[in-house]
Short mmCIF file of C-alpha atoms in Angstrom, two decimals:
data_model
loop_
_atom_site.label_atom_id
_atom_site.label_comp_id
_atom_site.label_asym_id
_atom_site.label_seq_id
_atom_site.Cartn_x
_atom_site.Cartn_y
_atom_site.Cartn_z
CA MET A 1 159.00 -42.06 131.48
CA HIS A 2 162.20 -41.98 129.48
CA PRO A 3 161.41 -43.24 125.96
CA ALA A 4 164.39 -45.58 125.60
CA ALA A 5 165.01 -46.87 122.07
CA SER A 6 165.51 -50.40 123.41
CA VAL A 7 162.05 -50.74 124.97
CA ILE A 8 160.32 -48.97 122.07
CA LEU A 9 161.94 -51.30 119.53
CA PHE A 10 161.34 -54.31 121.77
CA SER A 11 157.64 -53.78 122.31
CA THR A 12 156.94 -52.64 118.73
CA LEU A 13 158.93 -55.22 116.78
CA SER A 14 158.08 -58.17 119.01
CA GLY A 15 154.42 -57.08 118.98
CA LEU A 16 154.36 -57.06 115.19
CA GLY A 17 156.39 -60.29 114.99
CA PHE A 18 154.19 -62.24 117.41
CA GLY A 19 151.09 -60.79 115.75
CA PHE A 20 152.25 -62.13 112.38
CA LEU A 21 153.31 -65.46 113.92
CA ALA A 22 149.80 -65.80 115.35
CA PHE A 23 148.32 -65.53 111.84
CA LEU A 24 150.89 -67.95 110.42
CA GLY A 25 150.21 -70.37 113.26
CA TRP A 26 146.47 -70.29 112.69
CA GLY A 27 147.08 -71.01 109.03
CA ALA A 28 145.76 -67.71 107.71
CA LEU A 29 148.38 -68.13 105.02
CA ALA A 30 149.28 -71.66 104.07
CA PRO A 31 152.55 -71.09 102.23
CA SER A 32 154.95 -73.85 101.28
CA GLY A 33 158.57 -74.10 100.17
CA TRP A 34 160.57 -70.90 99.86
CA ALA A 35 157.51 -68.67 100.30
CA ALA A 36 156.89 -70.35 103.67
CA PHE A 37 160.54 -69.96 104.59
CA PHE A 38 160.54 -66.21 103.95
CA LEU A 39 157.24 -65.56 105.68
CA TRP A 40 158.15 -67.54 108.81
CA ALA A 41 161.62 -65.94 108.77
CA LEU A 42 159.97 -62.52 108.73
CA GLY A 43 157.77 -63.40 111.72
CA TYR A 44 160.63 -64.97 113.69
CA GLY A 45 163.01 -62.17 112.63
CA LEU A 46 160.72 -59.41 113.94
CA ALA A 47 159.93 -61.24 117.18
CA VAL A 48 163.54 -62.21 117.94
CA THR A 49 164.94 -58.79 116.97
CA GLY A 50 162.46 -57.23 119.38
CA LEU A 51 163.42 -59.61 122.18
CA LEU A 52 167.12 -58.97 121.57
CA ALA A 53 166.51 -55.21 121.64
CA SER A 54 164.96 -55.63 125.10
CA THR A 55 168.23 -57.04 126.45
CA PHE A 56 169.93 -53.72 125.62
CA HIS A 57 167.72 -52.21 128.29
CA LEU A 58 169.35 -54.39 130.95
CA GLY A 59 172.11 -52.99 133.11
CA ASN A 60 173.41 -56.45 133.93
CA PRO A 61 172.32 -58.83 131.12
CA ARG A 62 174.56 -61.74 132.18
CA ASN A 63 171.88 -62.70 134.72
CA ALA A 64 169.17 -62.71 132.00
CA LEU A 65 168.40 -66.44 132.36
CA LYS A 66 167.30 -65.84 135.96
CA ALA A 67 164.35 -63.88 134.51
CA PHE A 68 162.61 -67.24 133.92
CA THR A 69 162.32 -68.02 137.62
CA GLN A 70 159.59 -65.71 138.95
CA TRP A 71 156.63 -66.49 136.67
CA ARG A 72 154.34 -66.89 139.67
CA THR A 73 154.44 -63.17 140.46
CA SER A 74 156.23 -61.24 137.73
CA TRP A 75 154.71 -60.31 134.37
CA LEU A 76 158.20 -59.76 132.95
CA SER A 77 159.09 -63.34 133.85
CA ARG A 78 155.81 -64.58 132.34
CA GLU A 79 156.65 -62.66 129.19
CA ALA A 80 160.03 -64.39 129.00
CA TRP A 81 158.32 -67.80 129.26
CA ALA A 82 155.49 -66.99 126.87
CA SER A 83 157.85 -65.73 124.17
CA VAL A 84 160.21 -68.69 124.37
CA VAL A 85 157.41 -71.30 124.52
CA THR A 86 155.69 -69.65 121.53
CA LEU A 87 158.86 -69.58 119.47
CA VAL A 88 159.70 -73.21 120.32
CA LEU A 89 156.14 -74.47 119.75
CA LEU A 90 155.80 -72.75 116.37
CA ALA A 91 159.18 -73.97 115.08
CA PRO A 92 157.89 -77.42 113.97
CA VAL A 93 154.84 -75.69 112.45
CA ALA A 94 157.19 -73.51 110.40
CA LEU A 95 159.28 -76.51 109.35
CA SER A 96 156.13 -78.42 108.46
CA GLY A 97 155.05 -75.53 106.22
CA ILE A 98 158.45 -75.22 104.56
CA PHE A 99 158.98 -78.93 103.93
CA GLY A 100 155.35 -79.98 103.63
CA LEU A 101 155.39 -82.37 106.61
CA GLY A 102 151.67 -82.07 107.29
CA LEU A 103 151.81 -81.40 111.03
CA PRO A 104 148.33 -81.25 112.63
CA ARG A 105 146.82 -77.74 112.52
CA LEU A 106 146.13 -77.80 116.27
CA VAL A 107 149.82 -77.24 117.15
CA GLY A 108 149.87 -74.10 115.03
CA GLN A 109 146.62 -72.87 116.56
CA VAL A 110 147.92 -73.33 120.10
CA GLY A 111 151.16 -71.58 119.12
CA GLY A 112 149.20 -68.77 117.51
CA ALA A 113 147.12 -68.25 120.64
CA LEU A 114 150.30 -68.24 122.72
CA ALA A 115 151.80 -65.62 120.40
CA LEU A 116 148.96 -63.26 121.24
CA GLY A 117 149.31 -64.32 124.88
CA THR A 118 152.93 -63.14 124.70
CA VAL A 119 151.80 -59.71 123.49
CA PHE A 120 149.35 -59.62 126.40
CA THR A 121 152.13 -60.36 128.91
CA THR A 122 154.25 -57.59 127.36
CA ALA A 123 151.37 -55.17 127.83
CA MET A 124 150.83 -56.30 131.43
CA ILE A 125 154.43 -55.35 132.33
CA TYR A 126 153.31 -51.75 131.90
CA THR A 127 149.65 -52.10 132.89
CA GLN A 128 150.51 -53.48 136.34
CA ILE A 129 152.42 -50.34 137.35
CA LYS A 130 150.10 -48.32 139.55
CA ALA A 131 152.72 -45.57 139.96
CA VAL A 132 152.20 -44.67 136.28
CA PRO A 133 148.46 -43.94 136.16
CA ARG A 134 148.39 -43.52 132.37
CA TRP A 135 149.46 -47.15 131.93
CA HIS A 136 147.41 -48.62 134.75
CA HIS A 137 144.26 -49.22 132.69
CA TRP A 138 142.71 -52.12 130.73
CA LEU A 139 143.08 -50.08 127.54
CA THR A 140 146.84 -50.70 127.63
CA PRO A 141 146.62 -54.43 126.77
CA VAL A 142 143.80 -53.63 124.32
CA MET A 143 146.16 -51.21 122.57
CA PHE A 144 149.07 -53.66 122.44
CA LEU A 145 146.82 -56.47 121.16
CA SER A 146 145.14 -54.28 118.55
CA PHE A 147 148.56 -53.35 117.14
CA ALA A 148 149.58 -57.03 117.04
CA VAL A 149 146.34 -58.13 115.33
CA ALA A 150 146.34 -55.25 112.81
CA GLY A 151 150.03 -55.75 111.99
CA GLY A 152 149.59 -59.50 111.61
CA ALA A 153 146.46 -59.09 109.49
CA THR A 154 148.25 -56.60 107.24
CA LEU A 155 151.33 -58.77 106.75
CA SER A 156 149.23 -61.85 106.05
CA GLY A 157 147.08 -59.95 103.54
CA ARG A 158 143.72 -60.45 105.26
CA LEU A 159 140.82 -58.80 103.47
CA TRP A 160 139.67 -57.24 106.74
CA ALA A 161 143.13 -55.80 107.52
CA PRO A 162 142.02 -52.21 106.71
CA LEU A 163 139.31 -52.55 109.37
CA ALA A 164 141.86 -53.81 111.90
CA LEU A 165 144.12 -50.87 111.05
CA LEU A 166 141.28 -48.39 111.52
CA SER A 167 140.42 -49.97 114.85
CA VAL A 168 144.03 -49.31 115.95
CA GLY A 169 143.33 -45.64 115.29
CA ALA A 170 140.14 -45.78 117.33
CA VAL A 171 141.94 -47.51 120.20
CA LEU A 172 144.75 -44.92 120.11
CA LEU A 173 142.21 -42.10 120.34
CA ALA A 174 140.57 -43.82 123.30
CA VAL A 175 143.94 -44.43 124.99
CA TRP A 176 144.88 -40.75 124.68
CA ARG A 177 141.49 -39.52 125.80
CA VAL A 178 141.43 -41.72 128.88
CA GLY A 179 145.17 -41.37 129.51
CA ASP A 180 145.25 -37.58 129.55
CA GLY A 181 143.07 -37.48 132.66
CA ALA A 182 144.57 -40.54 134.33
CA PHE A 183 147.12 -38.77 136.51
CA VAL A 184 144.58 -36.36 137.98
CA ARG A 185 142.06 -39.19 138.50
CA ALA A 186 144.68 -41.20 140.42
CA GLY A 187 144.44 -38.40 142.98
CA GLN A 188 148.09 -38.17 143.97
CA THR A 189 149.54 -34.72 144.59
CA LEU A 190 152.62 -33.30 146.29
CA GLY A 191 150.27 -33.06 149.29
CA THR A 192 149.59 -36.82 149.45
CA ALA A 193 153.17 -37.69 148.45
CA THR A 194 154.55 -35.81 151.45
CA GLY A 195 151.50 -35.92 153.71
CA LEU A 196 151.81 -32.14 153.99
CA ASP A 197 148.26 -31.73 152.71
CA ARG A 198 147.45 -31.96 156.44
CA LEU A 199 149.02 -28.53 156.85
CA GLY A 200 148.11 -26.71 153.68
CA LEU A 201 149.26 -26.46 150.11
CA PRO A 202 152.89 -27.56 149.64
CA SER A 203 155.19 -26.60 146.78
CA VAL A 204 158.87 -27.14 146.07
CA LEU A 205 161.15 -24.64 147.81
CA ASP A 206 164.58 -25.99 146.83
CA PRO A 207 165.40 -29.04 144.75
CA ALA A 208 166.86 -31.99 146.69
CA HIS A 209 169.86 -31.92 144.36
CA THR A 210 170.87 -29.48 141.68
CA ALA A 211 172.21 -32.02 139.17
CA GLY A 212 170.40 -34.91 137.52
CA ASN A 213 169.97 -38.41 138.90
CA TYR A 214 168.55 -41.77 137.82
CA LEU A 215 165.03 -40.86 138.94
CA LYS A 216 164.94 -37.64 136.97
CA ARG A 217 166.44 -39.17 133.84
CA GLU A 218 164.35 -42.34 133.92
CA MET A 219 160.99 -41.28 135.29
CA ILE A 220 160.60 -37.53 134.97
CA PHE A 221 160.82 -37.18 131.21
CA VAL A 222 158.96 -34.07 130.04
CA VAL A 223 157.65 -33.99 126.50
CA GLY A 224 156.83 -30.74 124.71
CA ARG A 225 153.06 -30.48 124.34
CA LYS A 226 153.28 -29.14 120.79
CA HIS A 227 155.49 -31.99 119.65
CA ALA A 228 153.23 -34.51 121.34
CA ALA A 229 150.17 -33.16 119.52
CA LYS A 230 151.98 -33.38 116.18
CA LEU A 231 153.28 -36.87 116.90
CA ARG A 232 149.79 -38.05 117.80
CA LYS A 233 148.49 -36.95 114.41
CA LEU A 234 151.46 -38.54 112.70
CA ALA A 235 150.97 -41.80 114.61
CA LEU A 236 147.28 -41.90 113.67
CA LEU A 237 148.03 -41.22 110.03
CA LEU A 238 150.91 -43.68 109.72
CA ALA A 239 149.72 -46.50 111.94
CA SER A 240 146.07 -46.45 110.95
CA ALA A 241 144.64 -44.28 108.14
CA LEU A 242 147.35 -44.40 105.45
CA PRO A 243 148.06 -48.16 105.49
CA ALA A 244 144.31 -48.87 105.54
CA LEU A 245 143.90 -46.71 102.45
CA ILE A 246 146.86 -48.27 100.66
CA LEU A 247 145.53 -51.78 101.30
CA LEU A 248 142.32 -50.80 99.47
CA LEU A 249 144.31 -49.93 96.33
CA PRO A 250 145.08 -52.73 93.89
CA LEU A 251 148.84 -52.81 94.57
CA GLY A 252 149.23 -56.50 95.43
CA VAL A 253 152.24 -57.56 97.49
CA TRP A 254 153.87 -54.16 97.13
CA GLY A 255 150.83 -52.55 98.67
CA ILE A 256 151.09 -54.90 101.63
CA ALA A 257 154.80 -54.15 102.06
CA LEU A 258 154.23 -50.38 101.89
CA ALA A 259 151.24 -50.53 104.25
CA ALA A 260 153.19 -52.66 106.74
CA ALA A 261 156.21 -50.32 106.64
CA LEU A 262 154.02 -47.25 107.23
CA HIS A 263 152.13 -49.06 109.99
CA LEU A 264 155.41 -49.96 111.71
CA ALA A 265 156.60 -46.33 111.54
CA GLY A 266 153.30 -45.20 113.05
CA ALA A 267 153.53 -47.88 115.72
CA LEU A 268 157.02 -46.63 116.66
CA ALA A 269 155.71 -43.06 116.96
CA ALA A 270 152.76 -44.21 119.07
CA ARG A 271 155.04 -46.30 121.31
CA TRP A 272 157.45 -43.37 121.75
CA LEU A 273 154.48 -41.35 123.00
CA PHE A 274 153.36 -44.26 125.21
CA PHE A 275 156.59 -43.88 127.18
CA ALA A 276 157.30 -40.16 126.81
CA GLU A 277 153.83 -39.07 127.91
CA ALA A 278 153.59 -41.49 130.84
CA GLU A 279 153.82 -39.55 134.10
CA HIS A 280 155.30 -41.36 137.11
CA VAL A 281 154.06 -40.22 140.53
CA VAL A 282 157.66 -39.85 141.78
CA GLY A 283 157.73 -36.65 139.71
CA LEU A 284 155.55 -35.11 142.43
CA TYR A 285 158.49 -35.00 144.84
CA TYR A 286 160.40 -32.96 142.29
CA GLY A 287 157.48 -30.63 141.58
CA ALA A 288 157.23 -31.96 138.05
CA ARG A 289 153.52 -32.77 137.91
CA GLY A 290 151.72 -29.45 138.09
CA MET B 1 161.20 -65.37 146.17
CA THR B 2 159.34 -62.38 144.76
CA ALA B 3 156.11 -63.47 146.39
CA LEU B 4 155.60 -61.24 149.42
CA PRO B 5 155.53 -62.92 152.85
CA GLN B 6 152.01 -63.17 154.35
CA ALA B 7 153.23 -61.49 157.50
CA THR B 8 156.62 -60.76 158.95
CA GLU B 9 157.72 -61.54 162.53
CA LYS B 10 159.15 -58.08 163.02
CA ARG B 11 158.35 -54.96 161.06
CA LEU B 12 161.54 -52.95 161.20
CA GLY B 13 161.46 -49.43 159.88
CA LEU B 14 161.92 -45.74 160.51
CA VAL B 15 159.90 -42.90 161.92
CA ILE B 16 160.86 -39.57 160.40
CA ASP B 17 159.91 -36.49 162.38
CA LEU B 18 159.22 -33.60 160.01
CA ASP B 19 158.89 -31.30 162.99
CA THR B 20 162.50 -31.61 164.08
CA CYS B 21 164.22 -32.30 160.75
CA VAL B 22 166.29 -29.27 159.78
CA GLY B 23 167.37 -30.52 156.36
CA CYS B 24 171.08 -30.61 157.21
CA GLN B 25 171.69 -33.57 154.83
CA ALA B 26 173.73 -35.39 157.50
CA CYS B 27 171.59 -38.53 156.95
CA VAL B 28 172.28 -38.36 153.21
CA THR B 29 176.01 -38.15 153.83
CA ALA B 30 176.07 -40.83 156.54
CA CYS B 31 174.02 -43.16 154.33
CA LYS B 32 176.30 -42.65 151.37
CA GLY B 33 179.36 -43.02 153.60
CA TRP B 34 178.30 -46.31 155.18
CA ASN B 35 176.88 -47.89 152.04
CA ASP B 36 179.74 -46.77 149.84
CA GLY B 37 181.96 -49.40 151.45
CA GLY B 38 182.30 -52.78 149.77
CA ILE B 39 180.48 -52.86 146.43
CA GLY B 40 179.60 -49.22 146.76
CA LEU B 41 177.35 -46.52 145.38
CA SER B 42 179.02 -45.03 142.33
CA ASP B 43 179.26 -41.40 141.31
CA GLN B 44 179.62 -40.08 137.79
CA ASP B 45 181.68 -36.93 137.21
CA PRO B 46 181.54 -36.12 140.95
CA TYR B 47 183.83 -33.09 140.78
CA GLY B 48 182.96 -32.04 137.24
CA ALA B 49 180.37 -29.84 135.60
CA SER B 50 177.47 -32.27 135.80
CA PRO B 51 177.83 -34.52 138.83
CA SER B 52 175.47 -37.43 139.35
CA GLY B 53 175.44 -40.40 141.65
CA THR B 54 173.55 -43.14 143.42
CA PHE B 55 171.97 -42.21 146.74
CA LEU B 56 169.61 -44.23 148.93
CA ASN B 57 168.29 -41.22 150.80
CA ARG B 58 167.57 -37.70 149.60
CA VAL B 59 166.29 -34.65 151.44
CA HIS B 60 163.81 -32.36 149.71
CA SER B 61 162.59 -29.02 150.95
CA TYR B 62 159.06 -27.75 150.56
CA GLN B 63 157.16 -24.62 151.49
CA VAL B 64 153.60 -24.99 152.71
CA ALA B 65 150.96 -22.30 152.37
CA VAL B 66 148.96 -22.74 155.59
CA PRO B 67 145.37 -21.41 155.31
CA ASP B 68 145.19 -19.53 158.63
CA GLY B 69 148.77 -19.26 159.78
CA PRO B 70 152.23 -18.31 158.67
CA ALA B 71 153.79 -20.25 155.79
CA GLN B 72 156.05 -23.11 156.82
CA VAL B 73 159.21 -24.61 155.40
CA VAL B 74 159.38 -28.40 155.76
CA THR B 75 162.50 -30.39 154.97
CA PHE B 76 161.60 -33.85 153.87
CA PRO B 77 163.91 -36.91 153.82
CA ARG B 78 162.85 -39.55 151.30
CA SER B 79 164.07 -43.16 151.29
CA CYS B 80 162.68 -46.71 151.05
CA LEU B 81 159.59 -47.21 153.22
CA HIS B 82 159.97 -51.04 153.38
CA CYS B 83 156.31 -51.48 152.39
CA ASP B 84 154.26 -54.47 153.54
CA ASN B 85 152.72 -54.62 150.08
CA ALA B 86 155.86 -53.71 148.16
CA PRO B 87 155.14 -53.46 144.42
CA CYS B 88 158.89 -53.39 143.68
CA VAL B 89 159.19 -56.99 144.92
CA THR B 90 156.45 -58.71 142.94
CA VAL B 91 157.43 -57.20 139.58
CA CYS B 92 161.01 -58.53 139.77
CA PRO B 93 161.53 -61.27 137.16
CA THR B 94 164.64 -62.80 138.74
CA GLY B 95 163.84 -62.95 142.44
CA ALA B 96 166.60 -60.42 143.16
CA SER B 97 164.11 -58.13 144.86
CA TYR B 98 162.68 -59.60 148.05
CA LYS B 99 161.13 -58.85 151.42
CA ARG B 100 162.52 -60.71 154.40
CA ALA B 101 159.97 -62.79 156.31
CA GLU B 102 161.84 -62.36 159.61
CA ASP B 103 162.01 -58.57 159.83
CA GLY B 104 160.25 -57.12 156.77
CA ILE B 105 163.33 -55.46 155.29
CA VAL B 106 163.12 -55.10 151.49
CA LEU B 107 166.44 -55.95 149.86
CA VAL B 108 168.05 -56.48 146.46
CA ASN B 109 170.26 -59.50 145.84
CA GLU B 110 172.64 -57.83 143.43
CA ASP B 111 174.03 -61.17 142.24
CA ALA B 112 170.63 -61.99 140.73
CA CYS B 113 169.70 -58.50 139.48
CA ILE B 114 169.57 -58.00 135.71
CA GLY B 115 169.20 -54.23 135.94
CA CYS B 116 165.89 -54.09 134.07
CA GLY B 117 164.73 -51.20 136.23
CA LEU B 118 161.15 -52.46 136.54
CA CYS B 119 161.25 -52.32 140.36
CA ALA B 120 162.22 -48.65 140.23
CA TRP B 121 159.27 -48.03 137.91
CA ALA B 122 156.93 -49.88 140.28
CA CYS B 123 157.98 -47.83 143.34
CA PRO B 124 155.84 -44.68 143.77
CA TYR B 125 158.41 -43.13 146.11
CA GLY B 126 161.55 -43.13 143.97
CA ALA B 127 163.29 -45.24 146.59
CA ARG B 128 165.36 -47.23 144.12
CA GLU B 129 168.17 -45.96 141.95
CA MET B 130 170.06 -47.90 139.30
CA ASP B 131 173.81 -47.69 139.76
CA ALA B 132 175.16 -46.34 136.48
CA ALA B 133 178.55 -48.03 136.93
CA GLN B 134 177.37 -51.44 138.16
CA GLY B 135 174.11 -51.76 136.23
CA VAL B 136 172.24 -53.14 139.24
CA MET B 137 169.54 -51.67 141.45
CA LYS B 138 170.43 -50.00 144.73
CA LYS B 139 168.14 -49.26 147.64
CA CYS B 140 168.05 -48.63 151.37
CA THR B 141 168.95 -51.81 153.27
CA LEU B 142 167.88 -50.34 156.61
CA CYS B 143 171.61 -50.85 157.28
CA VAL B 144 171.05 -54.58 157.67
CA ASP B 145 174.84 -54.84 158.01
CA ARG B 146 174.79 -52.57 161.09
CA ILE B 147 171.64 -53.44 163.01
CA TYR B 148 172.61 -57.10 163.57
CA ASN B 149 176.37 -56.49 163.58
CA GLU B 150 177.78 -57.72 166.89
CA THR B 151 181.24 -56.35 166.12
CA LEU B 152 179.81 -52.84 166.46
CA PRO B 153 179.21 -51.23 169.86
CA GLU B 154 175.53 -51.62 170.74
CA VAL B 155 174.87 -47.89 170.38
CA ASP B 156 175.87 -48.12 166.72
CA ARG B 157 173.51 -50.99 165.86
CA GLU B 158 171.00 -48.79 164.12
CA PRO B 159 170.85 -47.39 160.58
CA ALA B 160 173.58 -44.85 159.78
CA CYS B 161 171.02 -42.12 159.04
CA VAL B 162 169.41 -42.57 162.47
CA ARG B 163 172.74 -42.74 164.29
CA THR B 164 173.97 -39.52 162.72
CA CYS B 165 170.86 -37.33 162.86
CA PRO B 166 171.84 -34.34 165.05
CA THR B 167 168.23 -33.36 165.80
CA ASN B 168 166.89 -36.85 166.55
CA ALA B 169 164.45 -36.56 163.68
CA ARG B 170 164.95 -40.20 162.70
CA HIS B 171 163.96 -43.17 164.84
CA PHE B 172 164.49 -46.88 164.21
CA GLY B 173 162.47 -49.73 165.65
CA ASP B 174 159.97 -52.56 165.34
CA PHE B 175 156.46 -51.53 164.32
CA ALA B 176 155.11 -55.03 165.04
CA ASP B 177 155.64 -54.34 168.75
CA PRO B 178 153.00 -51.85 169.95
CA GLU B 179 155.18 -51.01 172.97
CA SER B 180 158.23 -50.05 170.88
CA HIS B 181 159.59 -46.53 170.80
CA VAL B 182 158.54 -46.07 167.16
CA SER B 183 155.01 -47.46 167.64
CA LYS B 184 154.46 -45.09 170.56
CA LEU B 185 155.75 -42.12 168.59
CA VAL B 186 153.36 -42.90 165.75
CA ALA B 187 150.43 -43.24 168.17
CA GLU B 188 151.25 -40.05 170.07
CA ARG B 189 152.08 -37.79 167.16
CA GLY B 190 149.73 -39.08 164.45
CA GLY B 191 152.36 -40.74 162.26
CA TYR B 192 151.14 -41.26 158.72
CA ASP B 193 151.81 -43.11 155.44
CA LEU B 194 152.98 -41.46 152.22
CA MET B 195 150.56 -41.84 149.28
CA PRO B 196 148.24 -44.30 151.07
CA GLY B 197 146.16 -44.41 147.87
CA MET B 198 148.91 -46.38 146.17
CA GLY B 199 148.08 -49.37 148.38
CA THR B 200 151.71 -50.04 149.30
CA GLN B 201 151.17 -50.14 153.09
CA PRO B 202 154.52 -48.57 154.00
CA THR B 203 156.24 -49.57 157.24
CA ASN B 204 158.03 -46.23 157.66
CA LYS B 205 155.92 -43.45 159.11
CA TYR B 206 156.25 -39.67 159.01
CA LEU B 207 155.37 -37.41 161.93
CA PRO B 208 153.69 -34.17 160.86
CA PRO B 209 155.17 -30.81 161.85
CA ARG B 210 153.54 -29.60 165.09
CA ALA B 211 150.92 -26.87 164.74
CA LYS B 212 152.65 -23.52 164.98
CA GLY B 213 149.70 -21.37 166.07
CA PRO B 214 148.91 -17.95 164.65
CA GLY B 215 151.88 -15.80 163.69
CA ALA B 216 152.85 -13.33 166.43
CA ALA B 217 152.90 -9.66 165.41
CA SER B 218 156.39 -8.50 164.50
CA PRO B 219 158.16 -6.43 167.21
CA LEU B 220 158.91 -3.94 164.45
CA ALA B 221 155.21 -3.59 163.55
CA PRO B 222 154.67 -0.27 165.47
CA LEU B 223 157.41 1.32 163.36
CA LEU B 224 155.42 0.72 160.19
CA ASP B 225 152.96 3.45 161.14
CA VAL B 226 155.33 6.27 162.22
CA LYS B 227 153.99 9.80 161.64
CA ALA B 228 156.69 12.42 161.21
CA THR B 229 156.27 15.52 163.40
CA GLY B 230 157.92 18.96 163.65
CA ILE B 231 160.21 20.04 160.80
CA ALA B 232 160.38 16.54 159.44
CA GLY B 233 156.55 16.47 159.40
CA TRP B 234 156.43 19.85 157.57
CA LEU B 235 159.02 18.58 155.02
CA ASP B 236 157.03 15.38 154.60
CA ARG B 237 153.84 17.32 153.85
CA MET B 238 155.56 19.80 151.53
CA LEU B 239 157.45 17.14 149.59
CA GLY B 240 154.26 15.11 149.35
CA LYS B 241 152.56 18.00 147.54
CA ILE B 242 155.22 18.39 144.83
#
């Protein structure tokens, strides 16, 4: 799939933002005054920037409000609801923290749970797509949630944050290991795509069109294997190992900031791969899938 | 809206006969021609160095290595299959993508489309293309503006691709009626679904190319084993020794 900057930024930033908001909502940090203002602003800033980035992916964004109508069937619509409800529900919690209003903790806890629920709905947008076998697996939401939890734990300075970061690495390794065989396991070939497996072994004779089209640009993105291998190592190092190590050093707030920045860079690399390496079955018609 | 209907009264769709299709691209042209009217299917740089455009129907060509017979070339038209279990419909967040309960046609309401592209991702068959100029999703409408159009002569009330096909490789009809032309064709010729493993339950069916039998020996085959005689034979032997 085409690794569009808009969807990479959307899923990464909103994932980190909602992850951090979950920790703030649960009261992992109980800041007050200006400290509370800046921390909540960081959480809201990341989440909202991510959501805004997603609108750049739309060809016709003036209809965006209609995306709230189909929550019964569509994960994208559920994601729209979950994100807005979370942001609205946590607003009084943030104000209570900043101005010391003493709002009951339960509101924050519900909002925090919804924040992780939002990350789950984001993941399900991709997981539900059977035509992309690499995504169509329960490890996809596990991966999205592990990033959100590790990012939130890092930003809120949890003692166990290094463990959460290392578990992101383990999940990434599992995702790649399972994902690399997913297309073959799905069992679709040019033979099943055309039904010509009844006759024999089909292959492409002439392309249907010599120039590009939407399908080829959007769904038949081919990533160089060498670059992918390098990026995987880089993603592991940046998203998982390095920030975990830095958090163990006595660097205080600066350590947290550095670890979070490295983690975010690694998350972006991992998310780029998530799209770039995902093989859509429509590529079969164009002879693009071996 | 984006919930799929439990069942549809009619199941309108196409049968595509891979035995008679010659890959002339007439269906591609007729489709583009008919659907280009009104809101249209845009092209980018159509006469330039890197042309691109929105099409609802494309014709591929494949070669098939047949285990005990001559290789075959199969031209293969690909368009929306109007699936009973259409994954493109349920993923739509706005309700723009829908399947009609009365005849099973899968359509896009462009006034409600936000151009997120998720339906195109959900479709295994590449049946949907985003229009680069309009930012909304385009797909085969089964020429819904022809098949019920009483201002057209009756003979023209079928999809443009079917109407134009010079080899009669495309057939239009109601699959819910077992006595219909298309249902009979599927029964007689072993019509099949594309990628049944994807669970989409397509309405459109493809008819396999008929078995071609073993390849006949070439009429030129005896000439392959010509032995030169006389002077030519002597020359052949002498030159062969050098």
